[in-house]
Each structure stands twice: as structure tokens, then as C-alpha cells.
Coordinates of C-alpha atoms in Angstrom, one line a residue:
M21 CA 0.0 0.0 0.0
S22 CA 1.4 3.4 -0.9
T23 CA 1.8 6.3 1.5
L24 CA -1.1 8.2 0.0
Q25 CA -3.4 5.1 0.2
T26 CA -2.4 4.7 3.9
L27 CA -3.1 8.4 4.5
R28 CA -6.6 8.1 2.9
G29 CA -7.4 5.1 5.0
S30 CA -6.3 6.9 8.2
I31 CA -8.4 9.9 7.4
A32 CA -11.5 7.8 6.7
A33 CA -11.0 5.9 10.0
L34 CA -10.7 9.2 11.9
I35 CA -13.9 10.5 10.3
Q36 CA -15.7 7.3 11.4
L37 CA -14.1 7.3 14.9
T38 CA -15.2 10.9 15.7
G39 CA -18.7 10.5 14.1
G40 CA -17.9 13.4 11.8
S41 CA -18.1 13.9 8.1
K42 CA -16.0 15.0 5.1
A43 CA -17.8 18.4 5.2
E44 CA -16.8 18.9 8.9
L45 CA -13.2 18.0 8.1
A46 CA -13.2 20.3 5.1
A47 CA -14.4 23.2 7.3
G48 CA -11.7 22.4 9.9
I49 CA -8.8 22.5 7.4
G50 CA -9.9 25.2 5.1
L51 CA -11.0 23.1 2.1
S52 CA -14.3 22.6 0.3
P53 CA -16.1 19.3 0.9
E54 CA -15.7 18.6 -2.8
A55 CA -11.9 19.0 -2.5
V56 CA -11.8 16.6 0.4
S57 CA -13.8 14.0 -1.5
R58 CA -11.5 14.3 -4.5
R59 CA -8.5 13.7 -2.3
Q60 CA -10.2 10.8 -0.5
N61 CA -11.3 9.2 -3.8
G62 CA -7.8 9.3 -5.2
H63 CA -8.4 11.9 -7.9
T64 CA -6.2 14.4 -6.2
A65 CA -3.2 13.9 -3.8
W66 CA -3.1 15.3 -0.3
S67 CA -0.2 17.8 0.1
L68 CA 2.2 17.9 3.0
D69 CA 0.5 21.1 4.4
E70 CA -2.9 19.5 4.1
T71 CA -1.6 16.4 5.9
D72 CA -0.4 18.6 8.8
A73 CA -3.8 20.4 8.9
V74 CA -5.7 17.1 9.1
A75 CA -3.4 15.9 11.9
A76 CA -3.9 19.1 13.8
H77 CA -7.7 18.9 13.3
Y78 CA -7.7 15.5 15.1
H79 CA -5.0 16.5 17.6
I80 CA -2.5 13.9 16.5
T81 CA 0.9 14.0 14.8
A82 CA 1.4 13.8 11.1
L83 CA 3.6 10.7 11.6
S84 CA 0.7 9.0 13.5
L85 CA -1.6 9.9 10.6
L86 CA 0.8 8.3 8.1
S87 CA 1.3 5.2 10.2
G88 CA -2.1 3.7 9.2
P89 CA -5.7 3.7 10.4
T90 CA -5.1 1.6 13.5
A91 CA -2.2 3.8 14.7
A92 CA -4.2 7.0 13.8
V93 CA -7.3 6.2 15.7
E94 CA -5.3 5.0 18.7
A95 CA -3.4 8.3 18.8
V96 CA -6.5 10.5 19.1
P97 CA -6.2 11.8 22.7
A98 CA -8.9 11.2 25.3
H99 CA -10.0 14.9 25.6
R100 CA -10.4 15.1 21.8
R101 CA -12.7 12.0 21.8
D102 CA -14.6 13.3 24.8
L103 CA -15.3 16.6 23.1
R104 CA -16.5 14.8 20.0
H105 CA -18.8 12.5 22.0
K106 CA -20.3 15.5 23.8
T107 CA -21.4 17.1 20.5
A108 CA -22.6 13.9 18.9
P109 CA -26.1 12.9 19.8
R110 CA -26.2 9.4 21.4
P111 CA -29.2 7.1 20.8
A112 CA -30.8 6.2 24.1
T113 CA -34.1 4.9 25.5
A114 CA -36.5 7.5 26.8
S115 CA -36.9 5.7 30.1
A116 CA -33.1 5.2 30.8
P117 CA -32.0 7.2 33.7
P118 CA -28.7 9.1 33.6
D119 CA -25.6 7.1 34.4
A120 CA -24.0 7.7 37.7
P121 CA -20.3 8.6 37.6
A122 CA -19.3 5.1 38.9
E123 CA -21.5 3.4 36.2
K124 CA -20.0 5.6 33.5
A125 CA -16.5 4.6 34.6
E126 CA -17.4 0.9 34.6
K127 CA -18.9 1.2 31.1
A128 CA -15.9 3.1 29.8
E129 CA -13.6 0.4 31.2
A130 CA -15.7 -2.4 29.7
L131 CA -15.7 -0.7 26.3
A132 CA -11.9 -0.1 26.4
V133 CA -11.2 -3.8 26.4
Q134 CA -13.8 -4.8 23.8
R135 CA -12.9 -5.5 20.2
P136 CA -15.2 -4.7 17.3
P137 CA -17.7 -7.5 16.6
A138 CA -17.1 -10.0 13.9
P139 CA -17.5 -8.3 10.5
E140 CA -20.9 -8.6 8.8
P141 CA -21.1 -9.7 5.2
M142 CA -21.5 -6.0 4.2
R143 CA -20.5 -3.0 6.3
P144 CA -20.5 0.7 5.6
C145 CA -17.5 2.0 3.7
V146 CA -15.4 4.4 5.8
L147 CA -14.9 6.5 2.6
C148 CA -18.5 6.9 1.4
G149 CA -20.8 5.1 3.8
G150 CA -22.1 2.6 1.2
P151 CA -22.0 -1.1 1.7
A152 CA -18.5 -2.7 1.3
S153 CA -17.3 -6.2 1.7
D154 CA -13.5 -5.5 1.7
V155 CA -11.7 -4.6 4.9
V156 CA -8.4 -2.7 5.0
E157 CA -6.5 -2.6 8.4
G158 CA -9.8 -3.4 10.2
F159 CA -11.9 -0.8 8.4
P160 CA -14.4 -1.6 5.6
Q161 CA -13.9 0.3 2.4
H162 CA -14.1 0.1 -1.3
L163 CA -10.8 -0.8 -2.9
D164 CA -11.8 0.9 -6.2
P165 CA -12.7 4.6 -5.6
G166 CA -15.2 4.3 -8.5
D167 CA -17.3 1.9 -6.3
C168 CA -17.8 4.6 -3.7
T169 CA -21.2 6.4 -3.6
P170 CA -21.9 9.9 -2.2
P171 CA -22.3 9.6 1.5
Q172 CA -25.9 9.6 2.9
S173 CA -26.7 12.1 5.7
S174 CA -27.6 10.2 8.9
P175 CA -27.3 10.9 12.6
P176 CA -23.8 10.4 13.8
A177 CA -23.3 7.1 15.6
P178 CA -21.4 6.7 18.8
A179 CA -17.8 5.8 18.1
A180 CA -16.4 2.6 19.5
A181 CA -14.1 3.1 22.5
H182 CA -10.4 2.5 22.1
P183 CA -7.6 2.1 24.6
V184 CA -6.5 5.6 25.7
P185 CA -2.8 6.3 25.3
G186 CA -0.9 6.9 28.6
E187 CA 0.1 10.4 29.6
A188 CA 3.8 9.6 29.0
G189 CA 3.1 8.4 25.5
E190 CA 3.7 4.7 26.0
R191 CA 1.7 3.5 23.0
P192 CA 3.9 2.2 20.3
Y193 CA 3.6 4.0 17.0
S194 CA 4.0 2.5 13.6
V195 CA 6.2 3.1 10.6
P196 CA 4.2 4.1 7.5
A197 CA 2.7 1.2 5.5
A198 CA 4.9 2.1 2.6
T199 CA 7.8 0.9 4.7
A200 CA 6.0 -2.2 6.0
S201 CA 7.7 -3.0 9.3
R202 CA 6.2 -1.9 12.6
A203 CA 8.1 -4.1 15.1
D204 CA 10.8 -1.6 16.3
A205 CA 8.9 1.6 16.5
T206 CA 8.1 3.3 19.8
A207 CA 6.0 6.1 21.2
F208 CA 4.1 8.6 19.2
A209 CA 1.0 9.5 21.1
G210 CA -1.8 12.0 20.5
I211 CA 0.1 15.3 20.7
P212 CA -1.8 18.4 19.7
S213 CA -0.2 20.0 16.7
Q214 CA 1.5 23.4 17.3
T215 CA -0.4 24.8 14.3
S216 CA -3.7 24.2 16.0
P217 CA -4.3 25.0 19.8
A218 CA -5.5 22.0 21.8
P219 CA -8.9 22.3 23.5
A220 CA -8.7 23.1 27.1
P221 CA -9.1 20.1 29.4
A222 CA -11.2 22.1 31.9
P223 CA -14.3 24.2 31.2
A224 CA -12.4 27.4 32.1
P225 CA -9.0 27.3 30.5
A226 CA -6.2 28.8 32.4
P227 CA -3.2 30.6 30.8
A228 CA -0.8 27.9 32.2
P229 CA -1.5 24.6 34.0
A230 CA -0.7 24.6 37.7
P231 CA 2.2 22.4 38.8
G232 CA 1.2 18.8 39.3
T233 CA -2.1 19.2 37.3
V234 CA -2.6 16.3 34.9
Q235 CA -3.3 17.8 31.4
P236 CA -4.2 16.0 28.2
Q237 CA -1.2 17.6 26.5
R238 CA 2.2 16.1 27.2
P239 CA 4.2 18.3 29.6
V240 CA 7.6 19.7 28.7
A241 CA 10.2 18.5 31.2
A242 CA 11.3 21.3 33.4
A243 CA 14.8 20.0 33.4
R244 CA 15.1 20.6 29.6
P245 CA 14.7 24.3 29.0
A246 CA 16.7 24.1 25.8
I247 CA 14.0 22.1 24.0
G248 CA 11.2 24.4 22.8
A249 CA 12.1 27.2 25.2
D250 CA 14.1 29.4 22.9
R251 CA 13.2 28.0 19.5
R252 CA 14.0 30.5 16.8
P253 CA 11.2 31.5 14.4
R254 CA 10.9 29.3 11.4
T255 CA 12.3 30.8 8.2
S256 CA 10.6 30.6 4.8
S257 CA 13.1 27.9 3.7
T258 CA 12.1 25.5 6.6
D259 CA 8.6 26.3 7.5
Q260 CA 7.3 23.5 5.3
L261 CA 9.5 20.9 6.9
P262 CA 8.4 18.7 9.8
V263 CA 11.1 19.9 12.1
D264 CA 8.6 20.2 15.0
E265 CA 8.0 16.5 14.9
I266 CA 11.6 15.9 15.8
H267 CA 11.5 18.6 18.6
Q268 CA 8.3 17.0 20.1
L269 CA 9.9 13.5 20.2
V270 CA 12.9 14.9 22.1
V271 CA 10.6 16.6 24.5
D272 CA 8.6 13.4 25.0
E273 CA 11.7 11.3 25.8
A274 CA 13.1 13.9 28.1
T275 CA 9.7 14.0 30.0
K276 CA 9.6 10.2 30.2
A277 CA 13.2 10.1 31.5
G278 CA 12.4 12.6 34.3
G279 CA 15.1 15.0 33.2
D280 CA 17.8 12.4 32.9
L281 CA 19.5 13.6 29.7
E282 CA 21.7 10.6 29.3
A283 CA 18.8 8.1 29.6
A284 CA 16.7 10.2 27.2
T285 CA 19.5 10.5 24.7
A286 CA 20.1 6.7 24.8
A287 CA 16.4 6.1 24.3
L288 CA 16.3 8.4 21.3
I289 CA 19.4 6.8 19.7
K290 CA 17.9 3.3 20.2
R291 CA 14.7 4.3 18.3
A292 CA 16.6 6.2 15.6
I293 CA 16.1 3.7 12.8
P294 CA 12.3 3.4 12.8
D295 CA 12.0 7.2 13.5
A296 CA 14.2 7.9 10.5
M297 CA 12.0 5.7 8.3
A298 CA 8.8 7.3 9.6
L299 CA 10.2 10.8 9.1
W300 CA 11.3 9.9 5.5
G301 CA 7.8 8.7 4.8
L302 CA 6.4 11.9 6.1
T303 CA 8.6 14.0 3.9
R304 CA 7.6 12.0 0.9
V305 CA 3.9 12.9 1.1
G306 CA 3.0 14.3 -2.3
S307 CA 6.1 13.0 -3.9
T308 CA 6.0 12.4 -7.7
Y309 CA 8.3 9.3 -7.3
D310 CA 7.2 5.8 -6.4
V311 CA 10.2 4.2 -4.7
L312 CA 10.7 0.4 -4.7
F313 CA 11.9 -0.5 -1.3
R314 CA 13.0 -4.1 -1.9
P315 CA 13.5 -4.6 -5.6
P316 CA 15.3 -7.6 -7.1
R317 CA 19.1 -7.0 -7.5
P318 CA 21.9 -8.4 -9.5
D319 CA 24.5 -10.7 -8.1
I320 CA 27.2 -8.0 -7.9
L321 CA 25.1 -6.4 -5.2
K322 CA 24.7 -9.5 -3.2
K323 CA 27.2 -10.4 -0.4
R324 CA 29.4 -13.3 -1.0
T325 CA 29.2 -14.5 2.6
R326 CA 26.9 -13.6 5.5
N327 CA 29.4 -11.1 6.9
G328 CA 31.2 -10.4 3.6
A329 CA 31.0 -7.7 1.0
D330 CA 29.6 -7.5 -2.5
D331 CA 31.5 -6.4 -5.6
I332 CA 31.0 -2.6 -5.4
W333 CA 34.1 -0.3 -4.8
E334 CA 33.0 2.8 -2.8
A335 CA 36.3 4.7 -3.3
R336 CA 36.9 5.1 0.4
P337 CA 40.0 7.3 0.9
K338 CA 43.0 6.4 3.0
W339 CA 45.6 8.7 1.4
R340 CA 48.9 10.0 2.8
N341 CA 51.2 12.5 1.0
A342 CA 54.3 10.3 1.1
A343 CA 56.6 13.0 -0.2
L344 CA 55.8 15.5 2.6
L345 CA 55.6 12.9 5.4
S346 CA 59.0 11.4 4.5
D347 CA 60.8 14.7 4.1
S348 CA 63.0 14.8 7.2
T349 CA 65.4 17.4 5.8
G350 CA 62.8 20.1 5.0
P351 CA 61.5 22.8 7.3
V352 CA 59.2 22.0 10.2
R353 CA 55.6 22.3 9.1
E354 CA 52.5 22.6 11.3
V355 CA 49.6 20.4 10.1
T356 CA 46.0 21.0 11.0
A357 CA 43.6 18.1 11.1
L358 CA 40.2 19.3 9.9
D359 CA 36.9 17.6 10.6
V360 CA 34.1 17.9 8.1
N361 CA 30.7 18.2 9.7
G362 CA 27.7 15.9 8.9
A363 CA 29.4 14.1 6.0
F364 CA 26.7 11.5 5.6
L365 CA 24.0 14.1 6.1
A366 CA 25.3 16.2 3.2
A367 CA 25.8 13.1 1.1
L368 CA 22.0 12.4 1.2
K369 CA 21.8 14.9 -1.7
T370 CA 22.9 12.5 -4.4
H371 CA 21.4 10.8 -7.5
L372 CA 19.6 7.6 -6.4
P373 CA 17.7 5.1 -8.6
H374 CA 14.1 4.6 -7.6
K375 CA 13.1 1.7 -9.9
V376 CA 14.5 -1.8 -10.6
L377 CA 18.0 -1.7 -11.9
A378 CA 18.4 -2.7 -15.6
H379 CA 21.4 -4.2 -17.2
D380 CA 23.2 -2.4 -20.0
T381 CA 26.3 -3.5 -22.0
S382 CA 26.5 -0.6 -24.5
G383 CA 29.1 1.3 -22.4
T384 CA 27.1 4.5 -22.6
Y385 CA 26.5 6.8 -19.7
D386 CA 23.1 8.6 -19.1
R387 CA 23.1 11.4 -16.5
R388 CA 19.4 10.8 -16.0
R389 CA 20.1 7.4 -14.6
S390 CA 22.0 6.1 -11.6
G391 CA 23.3 2.8 -10.3
V392 CA 26.6 1.0 -10.5
Y393 CA 29.1 0.8 -13.4
L394 CA 31.9 -1.6 -14.5
I395 CA 34.8 0.6 -15.6
T396 CA 38.5 0.6 -16.5
P397 CA 39.9 3.4 -14.2
P398 CA 42.2 6.1 -15.6
H399 CA 45.8 6.5 -14.5
W400 CA 46.2 9.1 -11.8
P401 CA 49.4 11.1 -12.2
H402 CA 49.2 13.6 -9.3
E403 CA 51.3 12.8 -6.2
Q404 CA 50.0 15.9 -4.3
L405 CA 46.3 15.0 -4.7
P406 CA 44.6 11.9 -3.6
N407 CA 43.2 9.6 -6.3
P408 CA 39.4 10.0 -6.6
L409 CA 39.2 6.2 -6.6
G410 CA 40.5 6.0 -3.1
D411 CA 43.0 3.6 -1.6
R412 CA 43.0 0.8 -4.2
D413 CA 46.0 -1.5 -4.7
L414 CA 44.5 -3.8 -7.4
V415 CA 44.5 -2.8 -11.1
G416 CA 42.0 -3.6 -13.8
E417 CA 38.3 -3.3 -14.1
L418 CA 36.1 -2.6 -11.1
W419 CA 32.5 -1.8 -10.2
I420 CA 31.9 1.7 -8.9
T421 CA 28.9 3.8 -8.0
D422 CA 27.2 6.6 -9.9
A423 CA 28.7 9.2 -7.4
T424 CA 32.3 8.0 -8.1
L425 CA 31.7 8.0 -11.8
R426 CA 30.3 11.5 -11.8
L427 CA 33.4 12.6 -9.9
L428 CA 35.8 10.9 -12.4
L429 CA 33.9 12.4 -15.4
R430 CA 34.1 15.8 -13.9
V431 CA 37.8 15.8 -13.0
S432 CA 38.6 14.4 -16.5
G433 CA 36.4 17.0 -18.2
P434 CA 37.6 20.2 -20.0
K435 CA 37.4 22.4 -16.9
F436 CA 40.0 20.4 -14.8
Q437 CA 41.6 17.9 -17.2
L438 CA 43.3 16.0 -14.3
C439 CA 43.1 12.6 -15.9
E440 CA 41.7 10.6 -18.8
P441 CA 38.0 9.7 -18.7
P442 CA 37.1 6.3 -17.4
V443 CA 36.0 3.6 -19.8
V444 CA 32.5 2.3 -19.0
H445 CA 31.9 -1.4 -20.0
E446 CA 28.5 -2.2 -18.5
S447 CA 26.1 -1.0 -15.9
W448 CA 23.1 -1.7 -13.8
T449 CA 21.0 1.5 -13.6
A450 CA 17.5 2.9 -13.3
A451 CA 15.9 6.3 -13.7
A452 CA 17.2 8.5 -10.9
S453 CA 16.5 11.7 -9.0
E454 CA 18.7 13.9 -6.8
N455 CA 15.7 14.7 -4.7
L456 CA 14.5 11.4 -3.3
L457 CA 16.0 12.2 0.1
E458 CA 16.2 15.9 -0.2
K459 CA 13.3 16.9 2.1
F460 CA 14.4 14.3 4.6
R461 CA 17.9 15.8 4.5
Q462 CA 16.6 19.4 4.8
T463 CA 14.5 18.5 7.8
L464 CA 17.4 16.8 9.6
A465 CA 19.7 19.7 8.7
A466 CA 17.2 22.3 10.0
A467 CA 16.7 20.4 13.2
R468 CA 20.4 20.0 13.6
H469 CA 21.0 23.7 13.0
E470 CA 18.3 24.7 15.6
A471 CA 19.7 22.3 18.1
I472 CA 23.3 23.6 17.7
T473 CA 22.1 27.2 17.9
G474 CA 20.1 26.5 21.1
G475 CA 22.8 24.4 22.8
D476 CA 20.6 21.3 22.6
Q477 CA 23.1 18.4 22.4
M478 CA 20.4 15.8 22.9
T479 CA 18.7 16.7 19.6
V480 CA 22.1 16.9 17.9
E481 CA 22.9 13.3 18.9
Y482 CA 19.4 12.1 17.9
V483 CA 19.6 13.7 14.4
K484 CA 23.1 12.3 13.9
A485 CA 21.8 8.8 14.9
M486 CA 18.9 9.1 12.5
Y487 CA 20.9 10.0 9.4
S488 CA 23.9 7.8 10.1
K489 CA 21.8 4.7 10.9
F490 CA 19.6 5.3 7.9
V491 CA 22.6 5.3 5.6
S492 CA 24.2 2.2 7.3
T493 CA 21.0 0.1 7.3
C494 CA 19.3 1.1 4.0
G495 CA 21.4 -1.5 2.1
E496 CA 20.9 -4.9 3.8
S497 CA 20.5 -5.0 7.5
S498 CA 18.7 -7.1 10.1
H499 CA 18.1 -3.9 12.0
N500 CA 16.0 -2.3 9.2
R501 CA 13.7 -4.6 7.3
D502 CA 11.8 -1.8 5.7
I503 CA 14.2 -1.1 2.9
E504 CA 16.8 -3.1 1.0
R505 CA 18.6 -0.9 -1.5
P506 CA 22.4 -1.8 -1.2
E507 CA 23.2 0.4 -4.2
W508 CA 21.7 3.4 -2.2
M509 CA 24.1 2.7 0.7
H510 CA 27.1 2.4 -1.7
I511 CA 26.1 5.6 -3.6
I512 CA 25.6 7.7 -0.4
H513 CA 28.9 6.4 1.0
S514 CA 30.7 7.3 -2.3
Q515 CA 29.1 10.7 -2.4
A516 CA 30.5 11.5 1.1
F517 CA 34.0 10.4 -0.1
A518 CA 33.5 12.5 -3.3
N519 CA 32.5 15.6 -1.2
L520 CA 35.7 15.1 0.9
W521 CA 37.8 14.8 -2.3
W522 CA 36.5 18.2 -3.5
K523 CA 37.5 19.8 -0.2
A524 CA 41.0 18.4 -0.7
H525 CA 41.0 19.8 -4.2
R526 CA 39.8 23.2 -3.0
A527 CA 42.6 23.4 -0.4
Y528 CA 45.2 22.4 -3.1
A529 CA 43.8 25.0 -5.5
A530 CA 44.1 27.6 -2.8
G531 CA 47.8 26.9 -2.3
L532 CA 47.6 24.6 0.8
S533 CA 49.4 21.2 0.8
V534 CA 47.2 18.2 1.5
V535 CA 48.9 15.9 4.0
K536 CA 46.3 13.3 4.6
M537 CA 42.7 12.4 3.6
T538 CA 41.0 9.6 5.3
G539 CA 37.6 8.2 6.1
T540 CA 34.5 10.3 5.4
D541 CA 35.4 13.5 7.2
E542 CA 39.1 13.9 7.9
L543 CA 41.4 16.2 6.0
H544 CA 44.9 17.3 7.1
V545 CA 46.4 20.4 5.5
T546 CA 49.5 22.6 5.9
G547 CA 51.3 25.5 4.3
G548 CA 48.9 28.4 4.9
D549 CA 45.8 29.7 6.7
W550 CA 43.1 27.1 6.2
R551 CA 40.5 29.6 7.6
A552 CA 41.0 31.7 4.4
V553 CA 39.8 28.6 2.5
F554 CA 37.1 27.0 4.6
P555 CA 34.7 28.7 7.0
E556 CA 35.1 27.5 10.6
G557 CA 32.1 26.2 12.6
R558 CA 29.7 23.4 13.1
G559 CA 27.5 24.0 10.0
L560 CA 27.2 21.5 7.2
S561 CA 29.3 23.9 4.9
E562 CA 31.9 24.5 7.6
V563 CA 34.8 22.6 9.1
K564 CA 36.3 22.5 12.6
E565 CA 39.8 21.9 13.8
K566 CA 40.5 18.6 15.5
H567 CA 44.1 19.0 16.5
T568 CA 47.5 20.1 15.1
Y569 CA 50.9 18.4 14.8
T570 CA 54.2 19.0 13.1
I571 CA 56.1 17.2 10.4
G572 CA 59.6 17.5 8.8
G573 CA 62.8 18.7 10.4
S574 CA 64.3 17.4 13.7
G575 CA 61.5 18.9 15.7
S576 CA 58.8 16.8 14.2
M577 CA 56.2 15.5 16.5
G578 CA 55.0 12.9 14.0
E579 CA 51.6 12.3 12.4
G580 CA 48.4 13.0 14.2

């Protein structure tokens, strides 16, 4: 089931749960009833802004809405349901006396443990109200939107009671249906959206709840003033990104941990993989690309052994400037080890295939496609610059990623002319886009920036865990069964190495000497002021100094 189908099913279930209608939902989110019907019938797609508005209307998070009908209805907070039930007329006998408070509590407790009765042969469709025999995630509906009939007006029926989420948000949430697995996800409860104020839990709302008062909204931990206290205003470039979902989750974990920041951080890191997949699903609402999460793959992308590797060379660098490091007679040089910030986060902006890889033996290269390529690498004649292919001892043909091939084609092109172009022999590629992970990347980058600005190290660690674990498990991992695209993992890794290579080239072009380049984020330079070449800081376009050491001469302190 696609993300949009899951979204439509969740909205239909919420309408049925609250005893409302499409017209009422339309009025609540600023659309016409016809527009809501078109979106629910599949003629028009729900946009990301509209999804946020629907979630705010029902006082749940957008991620809960995208997790499927079951998770959506369970996330509706108790006070939201109570308000709905008060406004919906309940059928009752004329002679029935009013329930006493104790009787009401007993009935509510009995209803909370009940399950819906066995389905009848034909039940009302949650989309249109007409008879339907198909059931999707426990809700009857027509599988073909064309079978739906206009809803008939009828008195709203009382909604079946569901277990109420705990105040601390202990109900497990689910990863969107498009990513299939729900086993490892944890708490997303009914949190009122920040774009829509939550109804007051008492008849006379107070400006602020008294200490110790139990409120339907989840409280912010007093021990964590950095979260949400001084959040900077959202700029036009990030106001459409679900950054607040990340902030709210951090607040929730800090609240559950009772102010123990280490425990809360550990809990956030533990749930980083399912949260990253859910966040990616949220940022893909309205996307024009249908991604295959577990397509068939060629043998070159299959591991030879359980703990072994496949045939793809990622061009990981481990380069040392042998001439400089072995020069013991030259002057003493101070070397600065620079650390590149968020290497894998920046590398999410890369060309990724979104369909099944197709085999081609023509030796041609199409920039509109991405995948892996069998090439004969060119000779690299530059001793003062690392080879773009990384630390490879073997010679001959090798399989490389699209990111590495683009790097080789660029440095061999007319602008740089650093080597001969590689020779492509065959490839496994598919139609590609550079934007498959772009909103996901922008959301994480915006949350990271806000956390660094506000001194919120917990969110910084949580964001880092999300993007790094997403990259490491999107290939083939027992920790993430929702996606299996090993070529994505290889391409993102190679893009991080390519980005580091361009920083080395930038330093070299500015007159600095490159001493070492290793891993995804470490660059050692000497021979000038590196701050005149790279901005210093913790931003994604900045670098920071790790340490310094000296080489050359009798006073050398050795490599760092």
C-alpha cells in the first residue's frame, strides 16, 4: 500500500471514529467538501501542508496519521474524543436514567477492552458510507474509488471506544505502511499540533497549568529548558519541513526520563532507525516518485558471505602525502587536522535510482540514470592530490557507484583535465533523482542547526543517529527490514567520499598542501591559513579543527 493510500485510510478511519463527516473535516482544514472528496477518492493527492492540517484537526501528529488507520485512531487523545462525543447525539431509550459517575467509569472500562464485533457480510465503507465487503486494516472500504457512492446524511453514531494512550506516550507508533515493518517503532501518542491549539481540558482554560495538574497535553520537562524554550522563528526555507515532529519527540523522551538527559539520549538513539524511516515517509507525502523498497538486485550487489561484501568499490580514501611525510630534511611544518561536519547528512543529496536496476552492456552513460558501473579506471598522475578512486591496490576493471563515476567524469572534463575519462563497459542502472532524500535531508539539517544554535546536544545526537543509521541500514541490515537498496548505501557512501575529495582539491587549488585524507570527514592540510579557504564552525558547509601536529625537520612530533 502506498503512503497516499495509507493516508486516505487513516483519514477515513478518523472520520468514522469521531462520528464526523467530510464536510466537517473540510471546514476544519480550510478546504471545500468537494476538495476533500477528491483527495479521499484518489483523484487528487493530499499535500504535506494539508496532511499537517488534518493531523492538527484531530490533535495527533502527522507521523501517526501516516502510520495507518489503526495507529491514527489510537493516537487520538482522550480529551479530543470526549469533546467529540459530547457534541454527537447518542441514541438512548427514553426511560433510561442518567448514568452515575461510577457506572460511567465501569462502562468506559468495559468498552476499552472490547474489540469490534465480527464483520458482517456488508458493512458501511469508511470512505463513502455505502455497503462494502473489503476490509483494510480493520476498516471496511471500497478498494476501487469508483465503487464509492456519495455519503448519505444520517445521525452520527457513537464511536467505539479504544484504549486511551498513557500520559507519558507509552503506546507504540507504527512506521508508514509504505515501509512495511512496525516491530521496532516506539512512542508517538496524541500530541496536539503546534499549528492548532488544543482544546482546554477544563471548562475554564487557564493561561498555564498549575504544577502537578494532569493535562491532556504532554508536559515539557522542566529539566530541559533548551527544548522548545528558545526555538528561533521558522524561516521561509524551513517552514514546510516537519522539524517540530523531531523537537516534540525529544521533549517526550526527556519527559519520560524525568530529566535524565543521558537516559533520554540513549532512548532516542535506540529508536533512531524506525523514527528515520517514519520521518522519511512523512517528507515523501505528495512526492512524484514511487520508490521500490526491496526490488530484485543483480549478483554484484549480493554479499558473497553472510558477513562479507559485494562487488562494489565505494572509493573510500586512505591517502597520505608520502613526499611530505617522508621529508625529514625540509622545514618543520604545522599540520592542522580538519573535521568535516555531517558528512553523511550532506551526502544524502545525491542521485539515487528509484526503480528496478536494468542491465546495459552498451558502455554509454546517461546522467538521468543512476546505479553501478563496471569501468576501467584512468591513470592518476598527481602525487600531491589523492586519487578519486580511493586507496585501491588492485589494477584492472572494477564496479563503482554513480557518485564516483560523476566525480571521475568531472575531473577528467575540460574544466579540470586532471586525468583521462574512465571507460564504461557495462552498468546496472535505473531512472534517478537527486531529490529522493532531499526533504528528509533538509528536515534533519534544519533540526540540527536549531539544536546547535540552542545548545541542545540531545537533539544533535538524535539527528546524527537518524541519518547515520539510515545510511548504514538502507542496504541490507537485520536492524532495518523496511528497505533493501544496497546500491543506495554504496552511492551515499561514495558521495560522502567525493565531497571530501572536492574539499581536498579546494585546499590544493588555494595553495595549501594536502597531507592526509582519510575516512569520510578527515582532511589534514599545511602551508597556509586554512581559515581563508574553509569557514570554521559546526554548520554543514563548515569545518572544525580537531588538532595540530608538526612534520619535517628534527622537531617533528609525528603524524596526528
